[in-house]
XYZ file of C-alpha atoms in Angstrom:
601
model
C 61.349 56.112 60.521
C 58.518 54.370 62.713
C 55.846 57.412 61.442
C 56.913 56.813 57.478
C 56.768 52.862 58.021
C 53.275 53.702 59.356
C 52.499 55.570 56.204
C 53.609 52.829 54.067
C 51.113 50.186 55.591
C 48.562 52.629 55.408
C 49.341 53.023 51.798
C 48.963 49.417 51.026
C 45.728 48.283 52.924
C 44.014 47.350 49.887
C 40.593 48.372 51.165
C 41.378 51.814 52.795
C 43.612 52.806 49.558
C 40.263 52.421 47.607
C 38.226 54.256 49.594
C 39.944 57.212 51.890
C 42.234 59.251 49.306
C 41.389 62.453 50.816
C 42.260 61.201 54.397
C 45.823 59.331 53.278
C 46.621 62.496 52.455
C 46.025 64.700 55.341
C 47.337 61.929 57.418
C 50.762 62.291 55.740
C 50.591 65.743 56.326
C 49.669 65.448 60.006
C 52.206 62.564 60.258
C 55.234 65.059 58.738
C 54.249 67.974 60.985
C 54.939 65.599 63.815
C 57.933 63.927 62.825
C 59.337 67.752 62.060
C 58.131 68.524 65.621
C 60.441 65.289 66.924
C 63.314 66.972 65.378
C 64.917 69.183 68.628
C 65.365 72.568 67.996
C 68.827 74.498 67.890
C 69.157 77.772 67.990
C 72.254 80.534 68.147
C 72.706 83.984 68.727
C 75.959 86.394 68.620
C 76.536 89.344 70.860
C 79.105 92.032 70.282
C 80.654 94.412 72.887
C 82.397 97.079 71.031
C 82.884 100.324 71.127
C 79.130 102.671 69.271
C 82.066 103.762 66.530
C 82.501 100.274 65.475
C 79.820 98.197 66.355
C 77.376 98.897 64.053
C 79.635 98.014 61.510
C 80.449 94.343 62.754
C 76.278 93.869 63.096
C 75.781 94.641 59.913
C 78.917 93.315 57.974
C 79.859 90.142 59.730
C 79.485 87.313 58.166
C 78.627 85.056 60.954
C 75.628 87.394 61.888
C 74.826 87.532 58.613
C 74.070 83.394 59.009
C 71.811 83.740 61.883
C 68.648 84.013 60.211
C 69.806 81.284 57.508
C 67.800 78.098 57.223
C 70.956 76.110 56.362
C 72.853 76.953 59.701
C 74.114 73.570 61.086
C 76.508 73.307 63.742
C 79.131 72.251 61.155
C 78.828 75.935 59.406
C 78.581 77.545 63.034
C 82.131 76.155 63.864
C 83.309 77.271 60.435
C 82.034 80.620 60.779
C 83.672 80.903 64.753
C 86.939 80.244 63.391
C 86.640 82.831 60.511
C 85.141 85.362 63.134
C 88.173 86.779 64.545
C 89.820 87.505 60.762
C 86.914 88.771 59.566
C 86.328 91.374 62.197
C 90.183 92.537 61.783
C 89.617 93.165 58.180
C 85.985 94.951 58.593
C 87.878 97.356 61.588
C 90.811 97.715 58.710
C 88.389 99.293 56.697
C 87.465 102.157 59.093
C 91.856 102.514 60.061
C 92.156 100.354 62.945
C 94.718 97.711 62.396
C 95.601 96.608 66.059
C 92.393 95.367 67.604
C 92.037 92.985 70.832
C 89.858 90.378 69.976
C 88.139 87.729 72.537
C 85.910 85.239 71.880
C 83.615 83.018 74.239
C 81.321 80.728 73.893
C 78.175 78.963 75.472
C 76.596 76.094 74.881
C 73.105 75.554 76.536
C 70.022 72.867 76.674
C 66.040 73.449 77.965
C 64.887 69.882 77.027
C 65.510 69.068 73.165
C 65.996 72.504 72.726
C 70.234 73.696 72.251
C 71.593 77.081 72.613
C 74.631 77.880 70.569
C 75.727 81.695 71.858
C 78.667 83.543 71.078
C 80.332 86.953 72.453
C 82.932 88.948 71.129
C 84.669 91.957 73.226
C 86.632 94.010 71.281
C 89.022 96.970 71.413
C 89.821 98.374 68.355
C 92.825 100.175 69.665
C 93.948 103.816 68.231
C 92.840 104.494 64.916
C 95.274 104.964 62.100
C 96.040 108.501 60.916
C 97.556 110.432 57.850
C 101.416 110.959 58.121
C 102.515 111.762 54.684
C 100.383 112.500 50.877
C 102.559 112.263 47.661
C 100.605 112.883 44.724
C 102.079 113.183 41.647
C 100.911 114.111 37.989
C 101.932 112.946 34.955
C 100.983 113.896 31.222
C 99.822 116.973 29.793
C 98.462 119.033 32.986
C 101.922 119.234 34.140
C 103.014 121.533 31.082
C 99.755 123.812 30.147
C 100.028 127.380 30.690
C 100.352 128.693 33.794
C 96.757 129.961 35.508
C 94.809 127.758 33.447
C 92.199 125.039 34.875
C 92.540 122.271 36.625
C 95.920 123.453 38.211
C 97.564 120.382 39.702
C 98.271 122.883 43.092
C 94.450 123.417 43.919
C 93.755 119.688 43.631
C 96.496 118.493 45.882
C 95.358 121.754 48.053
C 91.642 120.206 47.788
C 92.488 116.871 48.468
C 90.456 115.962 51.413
C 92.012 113.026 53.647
C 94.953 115.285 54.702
C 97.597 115.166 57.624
C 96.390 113.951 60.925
C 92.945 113.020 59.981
C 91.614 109.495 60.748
C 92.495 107.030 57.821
C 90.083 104.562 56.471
C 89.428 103.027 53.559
C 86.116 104.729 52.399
C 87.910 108.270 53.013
C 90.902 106.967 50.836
C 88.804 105.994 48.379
C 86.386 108.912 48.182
C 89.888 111.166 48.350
C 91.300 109.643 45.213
C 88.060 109.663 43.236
C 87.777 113.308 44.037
C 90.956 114.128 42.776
C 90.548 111.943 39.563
C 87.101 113.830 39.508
C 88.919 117.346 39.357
C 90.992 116.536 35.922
C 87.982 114.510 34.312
C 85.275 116.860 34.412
C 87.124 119.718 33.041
C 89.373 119.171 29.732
C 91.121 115.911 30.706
C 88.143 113.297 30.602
C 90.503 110.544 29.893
C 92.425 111.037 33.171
C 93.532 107.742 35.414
C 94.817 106.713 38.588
C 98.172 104.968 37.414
C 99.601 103.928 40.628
C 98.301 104.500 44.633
C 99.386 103.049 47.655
C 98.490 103.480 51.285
C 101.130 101.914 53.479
C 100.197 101.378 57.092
C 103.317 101.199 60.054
C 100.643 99.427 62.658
C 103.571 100.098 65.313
C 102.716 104.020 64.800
C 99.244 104.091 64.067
C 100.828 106.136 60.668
C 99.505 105.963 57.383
C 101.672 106.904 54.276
C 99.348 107.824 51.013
C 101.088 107.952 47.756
C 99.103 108.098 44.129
C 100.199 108.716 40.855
C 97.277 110.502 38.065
C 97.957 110.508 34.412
C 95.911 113.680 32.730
C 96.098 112.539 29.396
C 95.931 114.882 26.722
C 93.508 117.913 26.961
C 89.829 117.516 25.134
C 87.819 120.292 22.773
C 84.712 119.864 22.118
C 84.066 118.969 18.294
C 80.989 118.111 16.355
C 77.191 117.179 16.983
C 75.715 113.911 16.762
C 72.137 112.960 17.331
C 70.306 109.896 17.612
C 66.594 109.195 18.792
C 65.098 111.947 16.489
C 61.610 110.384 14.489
C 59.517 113.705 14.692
C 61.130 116.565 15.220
C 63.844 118.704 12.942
C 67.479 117.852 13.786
C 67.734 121.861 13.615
C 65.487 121.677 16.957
C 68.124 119.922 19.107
C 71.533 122.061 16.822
C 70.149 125.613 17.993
C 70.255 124.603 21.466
C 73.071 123.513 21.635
C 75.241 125.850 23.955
C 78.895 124.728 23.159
C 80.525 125.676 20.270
C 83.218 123.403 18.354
C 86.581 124.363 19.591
C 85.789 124.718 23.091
C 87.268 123.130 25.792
C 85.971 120.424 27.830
C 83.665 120.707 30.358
C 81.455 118.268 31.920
C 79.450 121.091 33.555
C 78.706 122.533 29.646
C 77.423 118.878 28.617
C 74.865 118.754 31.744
C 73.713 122.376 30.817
C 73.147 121.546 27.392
C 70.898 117.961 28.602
C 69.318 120.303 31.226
C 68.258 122.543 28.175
C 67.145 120.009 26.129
C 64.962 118.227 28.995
C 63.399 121.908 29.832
C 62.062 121.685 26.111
C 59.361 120.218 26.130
C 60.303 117.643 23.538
C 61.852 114.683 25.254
C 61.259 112.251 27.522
C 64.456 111.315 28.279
C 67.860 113.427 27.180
C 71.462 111.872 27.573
C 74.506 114.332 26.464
C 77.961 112.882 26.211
C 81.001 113.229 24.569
C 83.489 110.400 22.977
C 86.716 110.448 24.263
C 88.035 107.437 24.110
C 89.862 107.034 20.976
C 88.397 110.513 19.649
C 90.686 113.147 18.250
C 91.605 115.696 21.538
C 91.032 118.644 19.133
C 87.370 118.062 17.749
C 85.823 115.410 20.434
C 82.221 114.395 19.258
C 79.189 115.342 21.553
C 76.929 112.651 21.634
C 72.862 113.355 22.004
C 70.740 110.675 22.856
C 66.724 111.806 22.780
C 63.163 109.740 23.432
C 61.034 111.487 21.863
C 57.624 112.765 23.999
C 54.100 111.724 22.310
C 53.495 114.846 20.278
C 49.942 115.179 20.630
C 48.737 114.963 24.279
C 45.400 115.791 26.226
C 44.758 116.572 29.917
C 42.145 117.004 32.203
C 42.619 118.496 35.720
C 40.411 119.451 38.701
C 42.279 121.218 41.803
C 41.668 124.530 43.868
C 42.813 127.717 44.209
C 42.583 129.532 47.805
C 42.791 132.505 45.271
C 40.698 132.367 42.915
C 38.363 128.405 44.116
C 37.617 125.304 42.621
C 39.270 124.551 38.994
C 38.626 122.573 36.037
C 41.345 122.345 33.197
C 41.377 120.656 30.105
C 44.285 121.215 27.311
C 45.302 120.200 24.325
C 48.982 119.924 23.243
C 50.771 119.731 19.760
C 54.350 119.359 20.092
C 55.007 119.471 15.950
C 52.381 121.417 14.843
C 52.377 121.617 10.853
C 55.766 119.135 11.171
C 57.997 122.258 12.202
C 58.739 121.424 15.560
C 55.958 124.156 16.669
C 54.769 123.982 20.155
C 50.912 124.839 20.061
C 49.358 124.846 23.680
C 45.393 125.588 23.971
C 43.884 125.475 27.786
C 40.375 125.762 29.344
C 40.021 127.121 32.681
C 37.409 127.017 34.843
C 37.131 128.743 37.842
C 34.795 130.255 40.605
C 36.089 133.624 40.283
C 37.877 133.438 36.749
C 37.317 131.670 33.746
C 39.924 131.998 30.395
C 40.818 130.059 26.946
C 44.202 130.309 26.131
C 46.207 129.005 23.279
C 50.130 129.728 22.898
C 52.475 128.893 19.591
C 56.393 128.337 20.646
C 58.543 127.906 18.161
C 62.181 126.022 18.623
C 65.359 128.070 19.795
C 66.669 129.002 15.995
C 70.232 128.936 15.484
C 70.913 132.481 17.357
C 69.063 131.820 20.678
C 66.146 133.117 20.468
C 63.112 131.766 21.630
C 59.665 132.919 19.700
C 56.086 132.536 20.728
C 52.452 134.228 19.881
C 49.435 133.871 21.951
C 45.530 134.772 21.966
C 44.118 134.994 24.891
C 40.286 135.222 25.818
C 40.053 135.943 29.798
C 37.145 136.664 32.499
C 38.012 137.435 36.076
C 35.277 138.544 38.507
C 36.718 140.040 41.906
C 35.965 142.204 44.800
C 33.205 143.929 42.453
C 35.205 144.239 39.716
C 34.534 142.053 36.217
C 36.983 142.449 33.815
C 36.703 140.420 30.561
C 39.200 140.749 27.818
C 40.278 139.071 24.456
C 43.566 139.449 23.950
C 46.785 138.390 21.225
C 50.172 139.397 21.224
C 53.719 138.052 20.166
C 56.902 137.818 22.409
C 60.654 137.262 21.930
C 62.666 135.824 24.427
C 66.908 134.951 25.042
C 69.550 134.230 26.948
C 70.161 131.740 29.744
C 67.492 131.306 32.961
C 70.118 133.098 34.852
C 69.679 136.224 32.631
C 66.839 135.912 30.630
C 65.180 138.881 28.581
C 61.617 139.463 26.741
C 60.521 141.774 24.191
C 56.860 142.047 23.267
C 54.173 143.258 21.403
C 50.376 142.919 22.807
C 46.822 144.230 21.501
C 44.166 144.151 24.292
C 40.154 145.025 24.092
C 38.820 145.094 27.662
C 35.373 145.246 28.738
C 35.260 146.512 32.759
C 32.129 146.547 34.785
C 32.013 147.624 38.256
C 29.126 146.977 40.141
C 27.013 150.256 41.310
C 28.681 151.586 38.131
C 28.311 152.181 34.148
C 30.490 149.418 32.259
C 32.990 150.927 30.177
C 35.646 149.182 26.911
C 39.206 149.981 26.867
C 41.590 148.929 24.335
C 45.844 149.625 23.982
C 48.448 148.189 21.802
C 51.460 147.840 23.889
C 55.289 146.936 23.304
C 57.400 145.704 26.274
C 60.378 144.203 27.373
C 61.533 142.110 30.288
C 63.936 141.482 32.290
C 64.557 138.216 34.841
C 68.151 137.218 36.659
C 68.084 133.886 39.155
C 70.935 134.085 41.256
C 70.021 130.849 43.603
C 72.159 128.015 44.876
C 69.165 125.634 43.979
C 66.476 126.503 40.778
C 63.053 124.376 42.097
C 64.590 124.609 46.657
C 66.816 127.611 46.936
C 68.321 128.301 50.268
C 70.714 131.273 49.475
C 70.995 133.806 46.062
C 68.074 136.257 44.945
C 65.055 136.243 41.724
C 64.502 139.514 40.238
C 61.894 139.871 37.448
C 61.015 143.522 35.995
C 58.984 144.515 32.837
C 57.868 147.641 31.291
C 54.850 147.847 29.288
C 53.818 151.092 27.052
C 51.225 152.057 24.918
C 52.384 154.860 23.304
C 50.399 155.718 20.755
C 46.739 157.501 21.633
C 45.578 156.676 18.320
C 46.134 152.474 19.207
C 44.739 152.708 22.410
C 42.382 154.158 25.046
C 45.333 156.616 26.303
C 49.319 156.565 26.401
C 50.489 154.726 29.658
C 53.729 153.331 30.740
C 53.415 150.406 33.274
C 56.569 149.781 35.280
C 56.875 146.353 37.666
C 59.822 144.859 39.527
C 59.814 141.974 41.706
C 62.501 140.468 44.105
C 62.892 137.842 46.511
C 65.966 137.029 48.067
C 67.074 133.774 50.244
C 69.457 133.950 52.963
C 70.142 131.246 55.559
C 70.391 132.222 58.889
C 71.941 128.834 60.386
C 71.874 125.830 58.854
C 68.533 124.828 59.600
C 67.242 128.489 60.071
C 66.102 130.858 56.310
C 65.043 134.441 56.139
C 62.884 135.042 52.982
C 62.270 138.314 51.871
C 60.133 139.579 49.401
C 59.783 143.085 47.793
C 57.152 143.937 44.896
C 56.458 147.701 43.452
C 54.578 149.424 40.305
C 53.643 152.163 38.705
C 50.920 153.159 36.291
C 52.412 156.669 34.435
C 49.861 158.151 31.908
C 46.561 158.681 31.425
C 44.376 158.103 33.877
C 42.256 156.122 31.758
C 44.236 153.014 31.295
C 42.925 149.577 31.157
C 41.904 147.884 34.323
C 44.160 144.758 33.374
C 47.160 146.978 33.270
C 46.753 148.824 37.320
C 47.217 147.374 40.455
C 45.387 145.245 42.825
C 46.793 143.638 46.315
C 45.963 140.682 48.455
C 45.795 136.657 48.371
C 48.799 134.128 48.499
C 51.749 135.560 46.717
C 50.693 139.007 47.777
C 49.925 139.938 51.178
C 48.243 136.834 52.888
C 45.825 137.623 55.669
C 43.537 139.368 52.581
C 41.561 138.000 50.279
C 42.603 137.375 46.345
C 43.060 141.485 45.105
C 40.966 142.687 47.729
C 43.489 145.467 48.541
C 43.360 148.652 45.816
C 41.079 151.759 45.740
C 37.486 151.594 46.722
C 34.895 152.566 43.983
C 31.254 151.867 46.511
C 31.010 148.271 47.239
C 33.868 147.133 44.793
C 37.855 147.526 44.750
C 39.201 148.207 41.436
C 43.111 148.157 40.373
C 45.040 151.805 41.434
C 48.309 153.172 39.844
C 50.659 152.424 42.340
C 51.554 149.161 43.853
C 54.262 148.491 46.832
C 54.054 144.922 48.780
C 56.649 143.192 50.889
C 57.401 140.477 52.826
C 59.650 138.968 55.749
C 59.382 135.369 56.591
C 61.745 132.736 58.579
C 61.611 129.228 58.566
C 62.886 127.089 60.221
C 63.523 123.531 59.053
C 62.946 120.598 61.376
C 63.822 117.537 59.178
C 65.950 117.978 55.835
C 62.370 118.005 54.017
C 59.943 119.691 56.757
C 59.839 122.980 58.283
C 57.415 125.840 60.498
C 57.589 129.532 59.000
C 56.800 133.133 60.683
C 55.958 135.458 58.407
C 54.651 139.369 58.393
C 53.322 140.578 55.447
C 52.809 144.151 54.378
C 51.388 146.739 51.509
C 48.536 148.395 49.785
C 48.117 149.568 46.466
C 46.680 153.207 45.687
C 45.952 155.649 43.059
C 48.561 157.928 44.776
C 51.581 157.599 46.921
C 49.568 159.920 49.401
C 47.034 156.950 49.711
C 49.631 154.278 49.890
C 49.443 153.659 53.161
C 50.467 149.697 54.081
C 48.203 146.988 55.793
C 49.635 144.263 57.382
C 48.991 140.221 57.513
C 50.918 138.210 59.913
C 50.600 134.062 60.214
C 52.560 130.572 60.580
C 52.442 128.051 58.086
C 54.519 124.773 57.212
C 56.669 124.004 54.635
C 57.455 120.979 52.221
C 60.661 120.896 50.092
C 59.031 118.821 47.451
C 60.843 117.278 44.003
C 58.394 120.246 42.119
C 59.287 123.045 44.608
C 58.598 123.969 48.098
C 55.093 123.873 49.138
C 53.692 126.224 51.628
C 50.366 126.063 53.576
C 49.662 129.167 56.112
C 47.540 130.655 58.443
C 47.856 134.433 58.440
C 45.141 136.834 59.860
C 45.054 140.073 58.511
C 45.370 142.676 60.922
C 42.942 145.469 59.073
C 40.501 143.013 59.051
C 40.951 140.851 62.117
C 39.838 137.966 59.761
C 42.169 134.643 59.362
C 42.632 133.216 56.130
C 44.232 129.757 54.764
C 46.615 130.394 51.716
C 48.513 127.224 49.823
C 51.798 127.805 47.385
C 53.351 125.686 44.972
C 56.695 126.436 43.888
C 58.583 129.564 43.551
C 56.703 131.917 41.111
C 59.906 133.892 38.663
């Protein structure tokens, strides 16, 4: 009070309050630091002796710990907060099943000058946990008369319910139990399912829990009708042909997030929500909601990256996502490489109403490597179906091809091919798979001599198959083979070269094939593999051993394997997992740096 009376007088001498603004000013704010400074300081603190399995949960749940930090602590609210300790902690160890704890309290009170100490320890013994005596679960509505054999059966959810007989109880298990069995009738024909009734009853003499809940199915769900909403641009046709689940079907939440995970894979949309209205829908003929944001429909991109393939890049594109107001996908890319150079533009057209997917492409393409130059201008047109797990291609391709080999005469090819694909993706994760197997194999003919340089029949497979070890240990192998069956004279594109990052690392990019002088050109038989391990550190990071192996040849005489062996480290990325390696190639004795992105099916 003296400082503030101080600052009043000060404020009224007539000559000073003329003259010194600026200094009345910073002499209030000098004058309330110190008066803040007269104010002793008090202080408190909490410690906890519990038990690790419990402790953490008191430090960060309590409430009076919670208060520590808070500017508004008084010794009023500490005393409020003391007395609510010891019910607070009994329900918080309630929560995690133990419902007979010892609690003590004790408290010290402390002074250094002005300065008080307000401190607090609890001891606690939380006592035996409580555990799971008896589970009633009962169903009620329709699940409890469908057929027999057909899904959900009310005996594999109480047989997959997961808080069962003897386990510890607590409340985030109970709850997580129930929602999983509610889950089991709502994502598969009974979406309207509810918990009617639950109880857990506790017996704190026996450290016994008793669980009892009641589920109502509701009445079974088909699928019915299509409606769409967000569509400005685009054909409603575009979203109907992709559309997966036919009306009649039952209901599946699994067939809704397929159908959204199509839709996103498009191309079209920014943003893809599929639903279905249940709630006060007819069972029989349930509505499936779409809900699009539409992507920009003309976009343009420029990129600059690097290749330990083929070098430095430059790429600019150009898309048109409704080209002529059809819905057309129209794609044109310029790349610009060290060692390869190509303009490509692509057409896709939507998924029509009987799943297939179209597209036609021209192609213009340089490539200069180990010697070799090959520059071709290409078009061709390509049909494609079924799902990613079991997808198949048919195509038909014109190619002219101008090869020059250096030390040698250049020479043109040409061939009109047909071909046809096959891919199956067997993987327990698409973009980070840990365990299944990719398999991609395509045939490509020419088979007439009058449409090409000479008949040939190009046959390729691919495989690569994931298996963990451990938990934190994966074996990756890889397996690649082709053959060129023909004439002898078939276009360079079309043999077989080896080496570089998805090949066998340790060489460089297609350095492996047959030797023509100072150059490597492509051979008519191709066999690579690979064997690698990693072994993950962190959930995201791993280290990788890998040896890998192969050749390719103009016979199987002169197949005869070289082998690259290296470590590298691994990323499991949202894109994919990223690799970066050091493998030395053992024909060579040279060591070479090779970077993937993704896995390449």
């Amino acid at each position: 009070m003296m400082a503030f009376a101080a600052i009043d007088y000060f404020f009224k001498a007539p000559g000073l309050h003329r003259c010194f603004p600026m200094i009345q000013a910073w002499l209030l704010l000098i004058l309330l630091s110190w008066q803040g400074q007269a104010v002793a300081d008090t202080r408190y603190s909490v410690d906890i002796d519990a038990p690790s399995a419990v402790e953490d949960l008191l430090e960060k749940h309590m409430e009076i710990m919670r208060w520590l930090d808070n500017p508004r602590m008084n010794n009023a609210e500490w005393h409020r907060l003391l007395q609510a300790a010891p019910r607070n902690i009994e329900d918080l160890l309630a929560t995690e099943g133990y419902f007979s704890p010892e609690i003590k309290q004790q408290l010290e009170t402390s002074r250094e000058g002005e300065n008080v100490r307000h401190r607090a320890t609890f001891t606690i013994v939380p006592g035996n946990p409580v555990t799971v005596d008896i589970v009633d679960i009962r169903f009620t509505g329709d699940v409890t008369q469908q057929d027999a054999g057909a899904e959900p059966a009310p005996d594999k959810l109480i047989e997959g319910w997961p808080l069962k007989r003897d386990m510890r109880f607590s409340q985030d298990a109970w709850a997580s139990a129930k929602r999983s069995l509610l889950r089991g009738l709502m994502l598969q024909r009974y979406p309207n399912a509810r918990i009617t009734s639950s109880k857990a009853e506790i017996d704190a003499a026996s450290n016994k829990a008793r669980l009892r809940v009641e589920i109502d199915s509701g009445a079974p769900f088909r699928f019915g009708g299509l409606e769409v909403n967000g569509l400005q641009r685009y054909p409603r046709s575009l979203v109907e042909n992709m559309n997966p689940i036919k009306p009649g079907e039952t209901y599946s939440q699994a067939r809704l997030l397929f159908f959204q995970s199509l839709l996103q894979a498009s191309g079209y949309f920014g943003n893809v929500e599929v639903t279905s209205h249940t709630e006060d829908a007819d069972p029989e003929a349930a509505p499936i909601v779409v809900t699009v944001t539409e992507l920009q429909s003309v976009q343009v991109g420029v990129g600059v990256g690097a290749s330990t393939n083929t070098g430095a890049r430059t790429t600019l594109s150009y898309q048109d996502l409704n080209l002529f107001n059809r819905g057309w996908r129209f794609t044109n890319t310029l790349k610009i490489e060290q060692k390869a150079q190509s303009l490509n533009s692509l057409v896709r057209l939507p998924t029509d109403k009987n799943g297939y997917r179209d597209s036609f492409n021209a192609d213009l393409n340089r490539i200069d490597i180990e010697g070799q130059t090959i520059s071709t201008l290409g078009s061709g047109v390509k049909r494609a179906w079924g799902p990613r797990s079991f997808e198949q291609t048919i195509g038909a391709a014109y190619l002219l091809e101008h090869l020059a080999i250096d030390g040698s005469d250049s020479e043109n090819n040409y061939a009109a091919t047909v071909s046809y694909g096959i891919t199956l993706r067997r993987t327990d994760n698409e973009l980070n798979p840990t365990r299944g197997y990719l398999l991609n194999a395509l045939f490509t003919s020419a088979p007439l001599d009058v449409m090409a340089t000479g008949k040939f029949l190009q046959s390729y497979v691919k495989t690569q198959i994931y298996y963990p070890l451990t938990r934190r240990t994966q074996l990756i192998t890889r397996f690649e083979g082709g053959i060129v069956s023909g004439a002898n004279n078939a276009p360079a594109t079309y043999l077989f070269r080896a080496g570089g990052d998805q090949s066998v690392r340790g060489y460089a990019y297609q350095s492996l094939g047959v030797a023509d002088g100072d150059a490597v050109i492509g051979g008519r038989y191709l066999a690579t593999g690979s064997i690698e391990i990693i072994q993950w550190l962190t959930e995201s990071w791993g280290a990788a051993a890998f040896v890998d192996f192969g050749n390719a040849a103009n016979s199987t005489r002169d197949l005869k394997p070289v082998y690259g062996y290296g470590l590298g480290a691994r990323f499991k990325s949202p894109a994919g997992p990223i690799g970066i390696d050091i493998a030395r190639g053992q024909e060579t004795g040279e060591y070479r740096l090779h970077f993937n992105l993704g896995v390449t099916f």
